CSV table of C-alpha atoms and ligand atoms in Angstrom, one decimal:
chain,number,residue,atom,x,y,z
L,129,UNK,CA,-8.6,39.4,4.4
L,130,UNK,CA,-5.7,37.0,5.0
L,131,UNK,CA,-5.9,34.9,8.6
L,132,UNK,CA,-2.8,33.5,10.1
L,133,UNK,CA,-4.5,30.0,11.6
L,134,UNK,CA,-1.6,27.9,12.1
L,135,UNK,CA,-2.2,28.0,15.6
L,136,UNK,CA,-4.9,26.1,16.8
L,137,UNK,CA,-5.4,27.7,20.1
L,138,UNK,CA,-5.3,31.0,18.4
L,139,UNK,CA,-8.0,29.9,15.8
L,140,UNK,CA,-10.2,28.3,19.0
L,141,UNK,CA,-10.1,31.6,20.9
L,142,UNK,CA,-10.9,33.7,17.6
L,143,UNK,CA,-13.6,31.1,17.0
L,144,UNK,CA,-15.4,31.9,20.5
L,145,UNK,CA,-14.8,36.1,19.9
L,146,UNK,CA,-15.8,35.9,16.3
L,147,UNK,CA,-18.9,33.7,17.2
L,148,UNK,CA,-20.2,36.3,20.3
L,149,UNK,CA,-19.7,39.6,18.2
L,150,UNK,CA,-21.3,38.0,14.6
L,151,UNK,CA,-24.5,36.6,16.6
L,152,UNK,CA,-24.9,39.8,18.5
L,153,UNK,CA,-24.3,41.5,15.6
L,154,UNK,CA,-26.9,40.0,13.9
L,155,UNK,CA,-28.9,39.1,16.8
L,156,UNK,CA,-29.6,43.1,18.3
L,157,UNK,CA,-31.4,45.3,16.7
L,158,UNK,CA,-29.5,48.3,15.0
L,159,UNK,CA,-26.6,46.6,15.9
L,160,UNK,CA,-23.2,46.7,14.1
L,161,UNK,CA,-23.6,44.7,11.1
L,162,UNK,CA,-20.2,42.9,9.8
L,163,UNK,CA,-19.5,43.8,6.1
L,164,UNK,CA,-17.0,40.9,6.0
L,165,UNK,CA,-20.0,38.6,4.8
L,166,UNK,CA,-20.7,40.4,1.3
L,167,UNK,CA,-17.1,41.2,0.9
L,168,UNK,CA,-16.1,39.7,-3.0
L,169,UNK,CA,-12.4,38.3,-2.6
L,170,UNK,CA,-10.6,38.9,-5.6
L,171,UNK,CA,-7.7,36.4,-5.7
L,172,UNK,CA,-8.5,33.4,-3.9
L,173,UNK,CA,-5.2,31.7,-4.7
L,174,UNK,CA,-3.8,34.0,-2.5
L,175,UNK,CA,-5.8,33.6,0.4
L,176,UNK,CA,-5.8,31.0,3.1
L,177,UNK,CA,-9.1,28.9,4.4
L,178,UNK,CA,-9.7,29.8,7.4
L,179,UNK,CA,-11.7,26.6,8.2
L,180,UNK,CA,-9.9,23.7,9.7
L,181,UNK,CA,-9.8,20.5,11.2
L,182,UNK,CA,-8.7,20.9,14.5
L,183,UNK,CA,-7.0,17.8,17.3
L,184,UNK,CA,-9.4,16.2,19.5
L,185,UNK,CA,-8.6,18.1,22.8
L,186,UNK,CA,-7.7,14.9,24.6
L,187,UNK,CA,-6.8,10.7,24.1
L,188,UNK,CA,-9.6,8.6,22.6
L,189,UNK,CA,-10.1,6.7,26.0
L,190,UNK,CA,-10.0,10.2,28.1
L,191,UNK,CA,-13.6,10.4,28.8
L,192,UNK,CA,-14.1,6.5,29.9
L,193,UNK,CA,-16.1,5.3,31.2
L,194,UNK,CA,-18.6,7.6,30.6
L,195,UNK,CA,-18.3,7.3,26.5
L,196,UNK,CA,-16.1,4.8,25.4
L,197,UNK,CA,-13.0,5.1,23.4
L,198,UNK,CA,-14.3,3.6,20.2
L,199,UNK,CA,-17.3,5.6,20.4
L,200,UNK,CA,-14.7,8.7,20.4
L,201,UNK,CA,-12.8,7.5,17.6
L,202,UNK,CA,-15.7,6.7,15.4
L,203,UNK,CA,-17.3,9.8,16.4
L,204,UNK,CA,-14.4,12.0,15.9
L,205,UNK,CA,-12.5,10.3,12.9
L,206,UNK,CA,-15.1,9.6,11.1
L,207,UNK,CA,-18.2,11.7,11.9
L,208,UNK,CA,-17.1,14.5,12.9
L,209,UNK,CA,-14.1,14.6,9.7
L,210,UNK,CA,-17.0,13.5,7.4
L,211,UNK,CA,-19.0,16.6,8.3
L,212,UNK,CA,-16.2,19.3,7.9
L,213,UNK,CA,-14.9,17.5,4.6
L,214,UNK,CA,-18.4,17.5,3.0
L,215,UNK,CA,-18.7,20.9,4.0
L,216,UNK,CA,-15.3,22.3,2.4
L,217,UNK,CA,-16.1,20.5,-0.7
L,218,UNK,CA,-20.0,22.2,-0.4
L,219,UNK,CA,-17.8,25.9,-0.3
L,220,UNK,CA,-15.1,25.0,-2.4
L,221,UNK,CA,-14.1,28.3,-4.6
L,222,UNK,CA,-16.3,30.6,-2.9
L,223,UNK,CA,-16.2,33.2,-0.5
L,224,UNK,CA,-17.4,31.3,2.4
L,225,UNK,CA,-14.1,29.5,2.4
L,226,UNK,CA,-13.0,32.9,4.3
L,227,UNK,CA,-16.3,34.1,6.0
L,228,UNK,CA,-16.2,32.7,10.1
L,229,UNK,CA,-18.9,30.6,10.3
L,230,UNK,CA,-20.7,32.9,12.7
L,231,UNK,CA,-21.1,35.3,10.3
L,232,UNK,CA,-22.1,31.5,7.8
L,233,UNK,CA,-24.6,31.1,10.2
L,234,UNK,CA,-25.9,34.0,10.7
L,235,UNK,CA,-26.9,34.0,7.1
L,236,UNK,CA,-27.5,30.1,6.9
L,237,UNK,CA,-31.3,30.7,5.0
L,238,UNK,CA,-30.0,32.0,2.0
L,239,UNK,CA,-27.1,28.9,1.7
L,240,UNK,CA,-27.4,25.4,0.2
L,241,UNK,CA,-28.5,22.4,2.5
L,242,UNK,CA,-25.7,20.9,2.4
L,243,UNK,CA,-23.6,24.1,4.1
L,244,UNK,CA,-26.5,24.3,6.5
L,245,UNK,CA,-26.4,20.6,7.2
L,246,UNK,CA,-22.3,20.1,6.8
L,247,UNK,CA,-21.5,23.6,8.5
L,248,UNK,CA,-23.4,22.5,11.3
L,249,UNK,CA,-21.9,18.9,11.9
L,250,UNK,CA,-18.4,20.5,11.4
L,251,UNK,CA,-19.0,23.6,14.2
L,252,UNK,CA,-21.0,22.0,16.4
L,253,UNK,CA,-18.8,19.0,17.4
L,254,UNK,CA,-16.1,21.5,18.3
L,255,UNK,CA,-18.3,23.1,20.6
L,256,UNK,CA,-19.0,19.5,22.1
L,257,UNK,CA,-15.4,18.3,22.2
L,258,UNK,CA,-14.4,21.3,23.9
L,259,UNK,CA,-17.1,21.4,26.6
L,260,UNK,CA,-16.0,17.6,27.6
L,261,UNK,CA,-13.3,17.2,29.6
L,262,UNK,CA,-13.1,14.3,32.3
L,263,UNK,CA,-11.4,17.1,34.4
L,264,UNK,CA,-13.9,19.7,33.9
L,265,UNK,CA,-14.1,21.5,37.2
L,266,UNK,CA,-17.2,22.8,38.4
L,267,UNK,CA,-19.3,26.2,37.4
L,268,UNK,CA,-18.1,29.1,39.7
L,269,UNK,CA,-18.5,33.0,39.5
L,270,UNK,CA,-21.1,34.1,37.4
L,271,UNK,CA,-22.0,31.3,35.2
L,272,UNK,CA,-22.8,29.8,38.9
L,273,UNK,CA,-24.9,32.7,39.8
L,274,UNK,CA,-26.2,33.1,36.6
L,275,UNK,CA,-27.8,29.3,36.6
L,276,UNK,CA,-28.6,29.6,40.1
L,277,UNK,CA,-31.0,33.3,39.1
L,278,UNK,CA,-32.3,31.2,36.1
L,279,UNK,CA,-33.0,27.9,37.2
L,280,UNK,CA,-33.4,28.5,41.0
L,281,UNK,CA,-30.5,25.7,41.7
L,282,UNK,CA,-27.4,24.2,39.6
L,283,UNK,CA,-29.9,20.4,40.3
L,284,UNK,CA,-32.8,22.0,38.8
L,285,UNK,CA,-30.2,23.4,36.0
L,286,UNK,CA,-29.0,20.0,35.4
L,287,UNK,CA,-32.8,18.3,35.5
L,288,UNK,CA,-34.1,20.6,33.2
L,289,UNK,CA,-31.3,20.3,30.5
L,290,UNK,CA,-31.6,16.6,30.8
L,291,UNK,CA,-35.1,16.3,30.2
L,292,UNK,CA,-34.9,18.2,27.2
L,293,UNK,CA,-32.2,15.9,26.0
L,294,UNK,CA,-34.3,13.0,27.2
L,295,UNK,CA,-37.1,13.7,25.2
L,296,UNK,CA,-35.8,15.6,22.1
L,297,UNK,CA,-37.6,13.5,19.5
L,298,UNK,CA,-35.1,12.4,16.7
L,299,UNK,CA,-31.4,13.2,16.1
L,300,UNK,CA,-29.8,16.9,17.2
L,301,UNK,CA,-28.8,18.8,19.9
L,302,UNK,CA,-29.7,20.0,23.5
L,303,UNK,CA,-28.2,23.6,24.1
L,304,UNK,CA,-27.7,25.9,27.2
L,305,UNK,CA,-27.4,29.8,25.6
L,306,UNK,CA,-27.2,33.5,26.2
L,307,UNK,CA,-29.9,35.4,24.7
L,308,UNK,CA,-29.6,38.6,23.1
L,309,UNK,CA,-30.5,39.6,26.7
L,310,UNK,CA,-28.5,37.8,28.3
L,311,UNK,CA,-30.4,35.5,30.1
L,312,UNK,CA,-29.6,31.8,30.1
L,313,UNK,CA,-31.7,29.4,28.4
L,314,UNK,CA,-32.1,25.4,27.2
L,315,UNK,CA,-32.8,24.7,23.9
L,316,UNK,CA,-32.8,22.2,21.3
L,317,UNK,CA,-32.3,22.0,17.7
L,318,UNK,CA,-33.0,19.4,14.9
L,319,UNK,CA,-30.5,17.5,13.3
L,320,UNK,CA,-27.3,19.8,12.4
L,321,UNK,CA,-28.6,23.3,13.2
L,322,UNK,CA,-27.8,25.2,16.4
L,323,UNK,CA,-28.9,28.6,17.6
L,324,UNK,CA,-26.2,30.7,15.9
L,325,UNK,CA,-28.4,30.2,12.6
L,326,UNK,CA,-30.8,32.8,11.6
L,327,UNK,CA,-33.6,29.7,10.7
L,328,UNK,CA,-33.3,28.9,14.9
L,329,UNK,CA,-36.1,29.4,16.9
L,330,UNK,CA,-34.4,30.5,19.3
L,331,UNK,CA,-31.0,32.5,19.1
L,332,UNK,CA,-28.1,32.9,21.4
L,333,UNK,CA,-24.4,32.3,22.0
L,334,UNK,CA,-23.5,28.5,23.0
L,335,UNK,CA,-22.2,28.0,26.1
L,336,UNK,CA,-22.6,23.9,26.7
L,337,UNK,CA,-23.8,21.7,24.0
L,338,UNK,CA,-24.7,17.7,24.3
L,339,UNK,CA,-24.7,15.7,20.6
L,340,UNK,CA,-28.1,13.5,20.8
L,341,UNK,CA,-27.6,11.6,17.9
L,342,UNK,CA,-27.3,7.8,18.2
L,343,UNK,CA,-23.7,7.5,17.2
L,344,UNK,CA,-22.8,10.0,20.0
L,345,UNK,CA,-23.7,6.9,22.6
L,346,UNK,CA,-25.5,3.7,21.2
L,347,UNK,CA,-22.3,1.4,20.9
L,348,UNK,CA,-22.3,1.6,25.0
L,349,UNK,CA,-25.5,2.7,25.7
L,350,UNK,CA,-27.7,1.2,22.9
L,351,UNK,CA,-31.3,2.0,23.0
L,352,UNK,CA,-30.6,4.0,26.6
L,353,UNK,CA,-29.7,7.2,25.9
L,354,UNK,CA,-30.7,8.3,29.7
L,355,UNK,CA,-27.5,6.5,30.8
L,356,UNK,CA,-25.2,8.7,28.1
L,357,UNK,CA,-27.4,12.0,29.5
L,358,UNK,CA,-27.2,11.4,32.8
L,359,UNK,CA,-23.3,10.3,32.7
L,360,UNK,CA,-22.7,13.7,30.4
L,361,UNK,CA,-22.6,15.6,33.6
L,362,UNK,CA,-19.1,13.6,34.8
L,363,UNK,CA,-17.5,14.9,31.9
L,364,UNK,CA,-18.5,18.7,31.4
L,365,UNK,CA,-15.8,21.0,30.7
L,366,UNK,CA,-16.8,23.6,33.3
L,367,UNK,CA,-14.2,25.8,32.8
L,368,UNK,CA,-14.8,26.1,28.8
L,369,UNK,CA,-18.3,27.0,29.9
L,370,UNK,CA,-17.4,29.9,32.2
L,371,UNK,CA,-15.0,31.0,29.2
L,372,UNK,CA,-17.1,31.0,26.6
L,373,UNK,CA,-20.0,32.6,29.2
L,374,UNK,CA,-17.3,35.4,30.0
L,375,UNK,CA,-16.2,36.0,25.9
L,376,UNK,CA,-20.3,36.3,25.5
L,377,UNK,CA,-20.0,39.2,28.5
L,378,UNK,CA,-17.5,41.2,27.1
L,379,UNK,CA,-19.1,41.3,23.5
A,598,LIG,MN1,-22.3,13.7,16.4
């Protein structure tokens, strides 16, 4: 199964399909299971990795003052980089150098710690970079109604992700997702995972994601990460959220 991923945009938008059809797949009962995973590649010389770095979609200082530039660069240069090259080194030679890592996810339990703990650094800070933007918009259409059915109002929305961020107790991340159902819902998860893993407790497609680890916000904020939460909302990219709500709709 040869990819053509030169393109990063390409690779993004596959990222977001891929991601909705391999945790539906997985996530429905008696639904279409992907074969892809158990697939043995023969020749892996021949084959490209589909996993890659990509840019930072905008300038180290974009999102200031809200999360300063150095905290970008460290984040995104080091962290971030750290994560996905530990994580190619933990898949190095094997099949999952080819398998989306939906469909890695999706399967997580029966993987090392080190792809469940590097797979998640490396994925998950895509889905954060992409959902900041200092020019996000605001929610319209039906991610707009959808929060508004859920959470009675987009404040209450906003109050009720930020309090689990608040008081999530350690390092990981605060989630908004579509279930199975689709129905919208906050979650957390502990350090690395998110709710695309089978281990989650609870599953769905990511639509907004905040990083509560320190390093995402204590050279600025230090020990006051309600400052970082409640700033996060200057910054959302709103109109990644209704695209990734939309790709979760059509698969
Ligand atoms: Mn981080």
């Amino acid at each position: 199964m040869q990819k053509n991923v030169n393109n990063i945009d390409m690779q993004r938008r596959d990222f977001i399909g891929i991601t909705a059809l391999g945790v539906l797949a997985a996530c429905i009962p008696g639904g279409k299971k992907s074969t892809s995973a158990t697939k043995k590649t023969q020749d892996l010389s021949n084959v490209k990795i589909i996993h890659e770095f990509p840019e930072l979609p905008f300038a180290y200082n974009a999102l200031e003052p809200y999360i300063d530039a150095k905290t970008v660069e460290l984040h995104y240069d080091k962290h971030h980089r750290g994560y996905f090259k530990k994580f190619t080194s933990a898949i190095e030679g094997t099949e999952l150098e080819q398998i989306p890592m939906s469909e890695i996810f999706a399967k997580i339990s029966s993987y090392s710690d080190p792809i469940r703990n590097y797979g998640g650094g490396y994925y998950n800070h895509i889905l954060y970079w992409e959902n900041l933007n200092p020019d996000g918009g605001k929610p319209s259409g039906r991610l707009l109604t959808k929060i508004i059915r859920h959470f009675d109002s987009f404040d209450n929305f906003k109050k009720t992700f930020s309090d689990e961020a608040k008081t999530l107790f350690g390092s990981g991340w605060v989630w908004l997702i579509i279930t199975p159902d689709n129905k919208l819902k906050i979650v957390s998860t502990p350090n690395q995972d998110n709710p695309l893993m089978n281990i989650a407790e609870y599953r769905g497609i990511p639509l907004l994601t905040i990083d509560i680890w320190e390093h995402s916000y204590y050279l600025k904020y230090k020990n006051k990460r309600s400052g970082y939460i409640d700033n996060f909302w200057n910054i959302v990219n709103w109109k990644k959220v209704n695209e990734r709500l939309l790709n979760a709709l059509k698969a």
